[in-house]
Amino acid sequence: ARLSPSGLDHRSEEKNSSTTGAGAAHRGRGLALACPAGGGAMSLKRVQLDARSVKALSTWQAADEGGRKLTLDLVSRFILGSVSSNAEESLLQATGWDEDTAQSVLWGISVILRDCAKAKLDREQIKRLLTAQALDAAAVRSLLDYHQEKLAFLQETVSTQPVGALPGYADLEWRIDMELGRRTQNTLTQPSYTIRLGLTEPDTTSAGEGGRTGRAQTSRHLNCDFATLKHVEKQLELALSELKSTHSQRFLRYL
């Protein structure tokens, strides 16, 4: 197959006394969308639309209805690198594009759809994103329907692990209990932390589209002391600081 998603990801693109807290994290030039995270905090989702993706949308919209539909039919195969020569010729004849244009359009649409799946945008958020690119109503509806139909596949392609392989993060809540005294001791300060870690795990009771298993949310409760919690904090800070390291910055420049 001559059409291939090479470079698909190489583009410039977040009891005596007790207290509770909750938080959730999301990752994200494009549409910025505010969304609730955990206990009422706000996180910012961003979907990157570079010039190539915007141009791909414009070129795709200029095609007739048959050309648009045929293009979308080939997006999933393009992501997998399995567009046949016959399918490619059919697309070129239906749209009048040359080979480079066809590859650019398939690349741009696949990037947008995969980024929306990765950011977990809902239908209304995706609609606002596409409408902002001056697409007509029919084009927006076609992309929304395709995204909904292929959502499980798109989510699997953007996952660092196959869907179902590892649990995913959902949210985190904590509670601190302070024991102030006992009968044998008048003064005692001994904090105890309880952490509830929300996870999404494979749901073996149901299978999604194409036989893929769904995802079910579960919880894990952990107990730890202050020293252990400080160690966890230090390790997370080291992980975040790695993004600012010379090696990481050089890697990002290459991308």
mmCIF file of C-alpha atoms in Angstrom:
data_model
loop_
_atom_site.group_PDB
_atom_site.id
_atom_site.type_symbol
_atom_site.label_atom_id
_atom_site.label_comp_id
_atom_site.label_asym_id
_atom_site.label_seq_id
_atom_site.Cartn_x
_atom_site.Cartn_y
_atom_site.Cartn_z
ATOM 1 C CA ALA A 1 0.000 0.000 0.000
ATOM 2 C CA ARG A 2 1.362 3.387 -0.947
ATOM 3 C CA LEU A 3 -0.775 5.307 1.542
ATOM 4 C CA SER A 4 0.673 4.917 5.011
ATOM 5 C CA PRO A 5 0.445 6.819 8.319
ATOM 6 C CA SER A 6 4.206 7.425 8.445
ATOM 7 C CA GLY A 7 4.903 10.372 10.676
ATOM 8 C CA LEU A 8 1.404 10.124 12.156
ATOM 9 C CA ASP A 9 2.596 10.959 15.625
ATOM 10 C CA HIS A 10 5.556 13.172 14.660
ATOM 11 C CA ARG A 11 3.941 16.587 14.907
ATOM 12 C CA SER A 12 4.178 19.669 17.115
ATOM 13 C CA GLU A 13 1.615 19.549 19.372
ATOM 14 C CA GLU A 14 -1.511 18.430 30.889
ATOM 15 C CA LYS A 15 -12.210 10.497 63.357
ATOM 16 C CA ASN A 16 -11.166 12.888 66.036
ATOM 17 C CA SER A 17 -10.452 15.235 63.252
ATOM 18 C CA SER A 18 -10.645 14.383 59.568
ATOM 19 C CA THR A 19 -10.164 16.075 56.210
ATOM 20 C CA THR A 20 -10.941 14.872 52.710
ATOM 21 C CA GLY A 21 -9.718 15.897 49.288
ATOM 22 C CA ALA A 22 -10.187 14.812 45.733
ATOM 23 C CA GLY A 23 -8.490 15.451 42.428
ATOM 24 C CA ALA A 24 -8.331 14.243 38.884
ATOM 25 C CA ALA A 25 -5.936 14.990 36.044
ATOM 26 C CA HIS A 26 -6.424 15.343 32.308
ATOM 27 C CA ARG A 27 -4.017 15.879 29.466
ATOM 28 C CA GLY A 28 -4.331 18.283 26.500
ATOM 29 C CA ARG A 29 -3.321 25.892 18.972
ATOM 30 C CA GLY A 30 -6.906 24.764 18.935
ATOM 31 C CA LEU A 31 -10.051 24.882 21.060
ATOM 32 C CA ALA A 32 -9.555 25.080 24.807
ATOM 33 C CA LEU A 33 -12.278 23.336 26.814
ATOM 34 C CA ALA A 34 -12.733 23.676 30.550
ATOM 35 C CA CYS A 35 -14.003 20.604 32.333
ATOM 36 C CA PRO A 36 -14.567 19.582 35.956
ATOM 37 C CA ALA A 37 -11.884 17.473 37.576
ATOM 38 C CA GLY A 38 -12.325 15.583 40.811
ATOM 39 C CA GLY A 39 -13.720 17.640 43.668
ATOM 40 C CA GLY A 40 -14.844 20.634 41.689
ATOM 41 C CA ALA A 41 -11.433 21.806 40.484
ATOM 42 C CA MET A 42 -11.125 22.848 36.853
ATOM 43 C CA SER A 43 -8.758 21.301 34.324
ATOM 44 C CA LEU A 44 -8.107 22.431 30.749
ATOM 45 C CA LYS A 45 -8.434 20.099 27.801
ATOM 46 C CA ARG A 46 -6.740 21.207 24.619
ATOM 47 C CA VAL A 47 -6.871 19.654 21.161
ATOM 48 C CA GLN A 48 -4.029 20.654 18.870
ATOM 49 C CA LEU A 49 -4.995 21.622 15.330
ATOM 50 C CA ASP A 50 -1.958 22.473 13.242
ATOM 51 C CA ALA A 51 -2.019 23.992 9.746
ATOM 52 C CA ARG A 52 -1.798 20.577 8.053
ATOM 53 C CA SER A 53 -4.851 19.264 9.897
ATOM 54 C CA VAL A 54 -6.892 22.383 9.143
ATOM 55 C CA LYS A 55 -5.922 22.195 5.448
ATOM 56 C CA ALA A 56 -6.894 18.516 5.384
ATOM 57 C CA LEU A 57 -10.359 19.345 6.709
ATOM 58 C CA SER A 58 -10.794 22.076 4.083
ATOM 59 C CA THR A 59 -9.704 19.783 1.248
ATOM 60 C CA TRP A 60 -11.957 16.964 2.456
ATOM 61 C CA GLN A 61 -14.974 19.299 2.751
ATOM 62 C CA ALA A 62 -14.455 20.481 -0.860
ATOM 63 C CA ALA A 63 -15.016 16.918 -2.121
ATOM 64 C CA ASP A 64 -18.507 15.699 -3.015
ATOM 65 C CA GLU A 65 -20.553 13.502 -0.690
ATOM 66 C CA GLY A 66 -19.266 10.290 -2.208
ATOM 67 C CA GLY A 67 -15.646 11.391 -1.898
ATOM 68 C CA ARG A 68 -16.148 12.382 1.735
ATOM 69 C CA LYS A 69 -17.707 9.034 2.613
ATOM 70 C CA LEU A 70 -15.026 7.045 0.828
ATOM 71 C CA THR A 71 -12.327 9.041 2.637
ATOM 72 C CA LEU A 72 -13.833 8.274 6.046
ATOM 73 C CA ASP A 73 -14.162 4.609 5.105
ATOM 74 C CA LEU A 74 -10.384 4.518 4.592
ATOM 75 C CA VAL A 75 -9.338 6.414 7.751
ATOM 76 C CA SER A 76 -9.239 3.387 10.053
ATOM 77 C CA ARG A 77 -7.301 1.355 7.468
ATOM 78 C CA PHE A 78 -4.932 4.285 6.981
ATOM 79 C CA ILE A 79 -4.222 4.373 10.734
ATOM 80 C CA LEU A 80 -3.384 0.674 10.602
ATOM 81 C CA GLY A 81 -1.297 1.154 7.441
ATOM 82 C CA SER A 82 -3.430 -1.246 5.418
ATOM 83 C CA VAL A 83 -4.882 0.853 2.580
ATOM 84 C CA SER A 84 -4.826 -1.350 -0.516
ATOM 85 C CA SER A 85 -3.821 -0.130 -3.973
ATOM 86 C CA ASN A 86 -7.373 -0.693 -5.270
ATOM 87 C CA ALA A 87 -8.873 1.355 -2.424
ATOM 88 C CA GLU A 88 -6.344 4.093 -3.049
ATOM 89 C CA GLU A 89 -7.158 4.234 -6.771
ATOM 90 C CA SER A 90 -10.877 4.399 -5.994
ATOM 91 C CA LEU A 91 -10.300 7.346 -3.671
ATOM 92 C CA LEU A 92 -8.177 9.211 -6.229
ATOM 93 C CA GLN A 93 -10.777 8.689 -8.962
ATOM 94 C CA ALA A 94 -13.701 9.726 -6.732
ATOM 95 C CA THR A 95 -12.053 12.906 -5.452
ATOM 96 C CA GLY A 96 -9.674 13.949 -8.241
ATOM 97 C CA TRP A 97 -6.832 14.240 -5.715
ATOM 98 C CA ASP A 98 -3.284 13.199 -6.375
ATOM 99 C CA GLU A 99 -1.583 10.664 -4.131
ATOM 100 C CA ASP A 100 0.104 13.239 -1.882
ATOM 101 C CA THR A 101 -3.148 15.133 -1.338
ATOM 102 C CA ALA A 102 -5.011 11.936 -0.461
ATOM 103 C CA GLN A 103 -2.377 10.970 2.074
ATOM 104 C CA SER A 104 -2.400 14.466 3.604
ATOM 105 C CA VAL A 105 -6.190 14.412 3.971
ATOM 106 C CA LEU A 106 -6.243 10.950 5.534
ATOM 107 C CA TRP A 107 -3.410 11.924 7.846
ATOM 108 C CA GLY A 108 -5.065 15.164 8.969
ATOM 109 C CA ILE A 109 -8.480 13.617 9.656
ATOM 110 C CA SER A 110 -6.963 10.660 11.495
ATOM 111 C CA VAL A 111 -4.906 12.996 13.675
ATOM 112 C CA ILE A 112 -7.941 15.093 14.640
ATOM 113 C CA LEU A 113 -10.121 12.081 15.422
ATOM 114 C CA ARG A 114 -7.414 10.357 17.456
ATOM 115 C CA ASP A 115 -6.638 13.531 19.417
ATOM 116 C CA CYS A 116 -10.328 13.961 20.252
ATOM 117 C CA ALA A 117 -10.454 10.369 21.459
ATOM 118 C CA LYS A 118 -7.288 10.843 23.504
ATOM 119 C CA ALA A 119 -8.668 13.996 25.154
ATOM 120 C CA LYS A 120 -11.988 12.161 25.773
ATOM 121 C CA LEU A 121 -14.052 14.949 24.257
ATOM 122 C CA ASP A 122 -17.790 14.388 24.096
ATOM 123 C CA ARG A 123 -19.917 14.890 20.981
ATOM 124 C CA GLU A 124 -20.803 18.518 21.776
ATOM 125 C CA GLN A 125 -17.177 19.492 22.402
ATOM 126 C CA ILE A 126 -16.055 17.902 19.135
ATOM 127 C CA LYS A 127 -18.881 19.683 17.315
ATOM 128 C CA ARG A 128 -17.682 23.045 18.652
ATOM 129 C CA LEU A 129 -14.125 22.228 17.623
ATOM 130 C CA LEU A 130 -15.109 21.315 14.051
ATOM 131 C CA THR A 131 -17.571 24.169 13.648
ATOM 132 C CA ALA A 132 -14.785 26.583 14.572
ATOM 133 C CA GLN A 133 -12.948 25.373 11.435
ATOM 134 C CA ALA A 134 -15.779 26.673 9.185
ATOM 135 C CA LEU A 135 -17.032 23.201 8.235
ATOM 136 C CA ASP A 136 -20.585 22.932 6.950
ATOM 137 C CA ALA A 137 -23.233 21.103 8.976
ATOM 138 C CA ALA A 138 -23.160 17.973 6.802
ATOM 139 C CA ALA A 139 -19.376 17.620 7.117
ATOM 140 C CA VAL A 140 -19.503 18.091 10.890
ATOM 141 C CA ARG A 141 -22.269 15.501 11.215
ATOM 142 C CA SER A 142 -20.324 12.977 9.120
ATOM 143 C CA LEU A 143 -17.205 13.357 11.278
ATOM 144 C CA LEU A 144 -19.216 13.156 14.509
ATOM 145 C CA ASP A 145 -20.978 9.981 13.407
ATOM 146 C CA TYR A 146 -17.704 8.396 12.303
ATOM 147 C CA HIS A 147 -16.020 9.321 15.598
ATOM 148 C CA GLN A 148 -18.872 7.794 17.593
ATOM 149 C CA GLU A 149 -18.901 4.632 15.493
ATOM 150 C CA LYS A 150 -15.127 4.110 15.711
ATOM 151 C CA LEU A 151 -14.558 5.452 19.239
ATOM 152 C CA ALA A 152 -13.368 2.160 20.728
ATOM 153 C CA PHE A 153 -10.915 1.656 17.866
ATOM 154 C CA LEU A 154 -9.614 5.243 18.109
ATOM 155 C CA GLN A 155 -9.115 4.963 21.865
ATOM 156 C CA GLU A 156 -7.147 1.760 21.392
ATOM 157 C CA THR A 157 -4.836 3.339 18.809
ATOM 158 C CA VAL A 158 -3.926 6.265 21.093
ATOM 159 C CA SER A 159 -3.361 4.095 24.145
ATOM 160 C CA THR A 160 0.249 3.366 25.106
ATOM 161 C CA GLN A 161 -0.945 -0.124 26.043
ATOM 162 C CA PRO A 162 -3.636 -2.179 24.310
ATOM 163 C CA VAL A 163 -7.074 -1.484 25.735
ATOM 164 C CA GLY A 164 -7.608 -3.822 28.667
ATOM 165 C CA ALA A 165 -3.930 -4.536 29.245
ATOM 166 C CA LEU A 166 -3.454 -2.308 32.296
ATOM 167 C CA PRO A 167 -5.724 -0.449 34.700
ATOM 168 C CA GLY A 168 -6.151 3.258 33.990
ATOM 169 C CA TYR A 169 -6.306 6.198 36.384
ATOM 170 C CA ALA A 170 -9.790 7.576 37.174
ATOM 171 C CA ASP A 171 -9.491 9.715 40.305
ATOM 172 C CA LEU A 172 -7.865 10.020 43.731
ATOM 173 C CA GLU A 173 -9.365 10.836 47.136
ATOM 174 C CA TRP A 174 -7.662 11.018 50.522
ATOM 175 C CA ARG A 175 -8.565 11.185 54.206
ATOM 176 C CA ILE A 176 -6.424 11.939 57.233
ATOM 177 C CA ASP A 177 -7.343 10.668 60.702
ATOM 178 C CA MET A 178 -5.578 11.992 63.773
ATOM 179 C CA GLU A 179 -5.451 10.014 67.000
ATOM 180 C CA LEU A 180 -5.131 12.604 69.771
ATOM 181 C CA GLY A 181 -4.898 10.425 72.854
ATOM 182 C CA ARG A 182 -5.376 7.094 74.629
ATOM 183 C CA ARG A 183 -6.175 6.029 78.150
ATOM 184 C CA THR A 184 -2.538 5.291 78.800
ATOM 185 C CA GLN A 185 -1.273 8.428 77.082
ATOM 186 C CA ASN A 186 -2.681 11.902 77.458
ATOM 187 C CA THR A 187 -0.885 13.433 74.485
ATOM 188 C CA LEU A 188 -0.526 11.529 71.255
ATOM 189 C CA THR A 189 -0.309 12.823 67.713
ATOM 190 C CA GLN A 190 -0.311 9.989 65.216
ATOM 191 C CA PRO A 191 -1.717 10.806 61.739
ATOM 192 C CA SER A 192 -3.026 8.022 59.536
ATOM 193 C CA TYR A 193 -3.798 8.451 55.850
ATOM 194 C CA THR A 194 -6.394 6.522 53.869
ATOM 195 C CA ILE A 195 -6.250 6.840 50.089
ATOM 196 C CA ARG A 196 -8.914 5.739 47.643
ATOM 197 C CA LEU A 197 -7.519 5.232 44.141
ATOM 198 C CA GLY A 198 -10.135 5.048 41.397
ATOM 199 C CA LEU A 199 -9.172 2.833 38.460
ATOM 200 C CA THR A 200 -10.680 1.777 35.151
ATOM 201 C CA GLU A 201 -10.107 -1.922 34.526
ATOM 202 C CA PRO A 202 -11.148 -4.432 31.852
ATOM 203 C CA ASP A 203 -14.803 -5.423 32.128
ATOM 204 C CA THR A 204 -14.842 -9.138 31.420
ATOM 205 C CA THR A 205 -18.639 -9.343 31.668
ATOM 206 C CA SER A 206 -19.232 -7.369 28.469
ATOM 207 C CA ALA A 207 -17.425 -6.834 25.204
ATOM 208 C CA GLY A 208 -17.457 -3.676 23.172
ATOM 209 C CA GLU A 209 -17.537 -3.197 19.408
ATOM 210 C CA GLY A 210 -15.411 -5.649 17.497
ATOM 211 C CA GLY A 211 -15.193 -8.011 20.479
ATOM 212 C CA ARG A 212 -13.091 -5.653 22.583
ATOM 213 C CA THR A 213 -13.723 -5.714 26.301
ATOM 214 C CA GLY A 214 -15.238 -2.662 27.964
ATOM 215 C CA ARG A 215 -13.894 -0.722 30.921
ATOM 216 C CA ALA A 216 -15.314 -0.855 34.437
ATOM 217 C CA GLN A 217 -14.424 1.524 37.276
ATOM 218 C CA THR A 218 -13.095 0.040 40.495
ATOM 219 C CA SER A 219 -11.511 1.383 43.678
ATOM 220 C CA ARG A 220 -8.473 0.469 45.745
ATOM 221 C CA HIS A 221 -8.094 1.647 49.336
ATOM 222 C CA LEU A 222 -4.600 2.128 50.758
ATOM 223 C CA ASN A 223 -3.291 3.005 54.214
ATOM 224 C CA CYS A 224 0.010 4.797 54.681
ATOM 225 C CA ASP A 225 1.862 6.960 57.163
ATOM 226 C CA PHE A 226 3.281 10.461 56.694
ATOM 227 C CA ALA A 227 6.777 9.270 55.739
ATOM 228 C CA THR A 228 5.414 6.996 53.002
ATOM 229 C CA LEU A 229 3.231 9.772 51.617
ATOM 230 C CA LYS A 230 6.223 12.141 51.495
ATOM 231 C CA HIS A 231 8.187 9.498 49.581
ATOM 232 C CA VAL A 232 5.333 9.207 47.048
ATOM 233 C CA GLU A 233 5.309 12.998 46.714
ATOM 234 C CA LYS A 234 9.045 13.071 46.042
ATOM 235 C CA GLN A 235 8.829 10.379 43.380
ATOM 236 C CA LEU A 236 5.992 12.209 41.581
ATOM 237 C CA GLU A 237 7.985 15.446 41.644
ATOM 238 C CA LEU A 238 10.944 13.605 40.093
ATOM 239 C CA ALA A 239 8.689 12.235 37.361
ATOM 240 C CA LEU A 240 7.346 15.703 36.533
ATOM 241 C CA SER A 241 10.786 17.317 36.636
ATOM 242 C CA GLU A 242 12.015 14.801 34.059
ATOM 243 C CA LEU A 243 9.968 16.664 31.441
ATOM 244 C CA LYS A 244 12.285 19.651 31.951
ATOM 245 C CA SER A 245 15.469 17.636 31.674
ATOM 246 C CA THR A 246 17.931 18.164 28.825
ATOM 247 C CA HIS A 247 17.204 14.733 27.384
ATOM 248 C CA SER A 248 13.424 15.293 27.299
ATOM 249 C CA GLN A 249 13.738 18.761 25.793
ATOM 250 C CA ARG A 250 16.041 17.416 23.059
ATOM 251 C CA PHE A 251 13.560 14.626 22.326
ATOM 252 C CA LEU A 252 10.666 17.102 22.051
ATOM 253 C CA ARG A 253 12.669 19.264 19.640
ATOM 254 C CA TYR A 254 13.206 16.264 17.402
ATOM 255 C CA LEU A 255 9.444 15.664 17.294
#
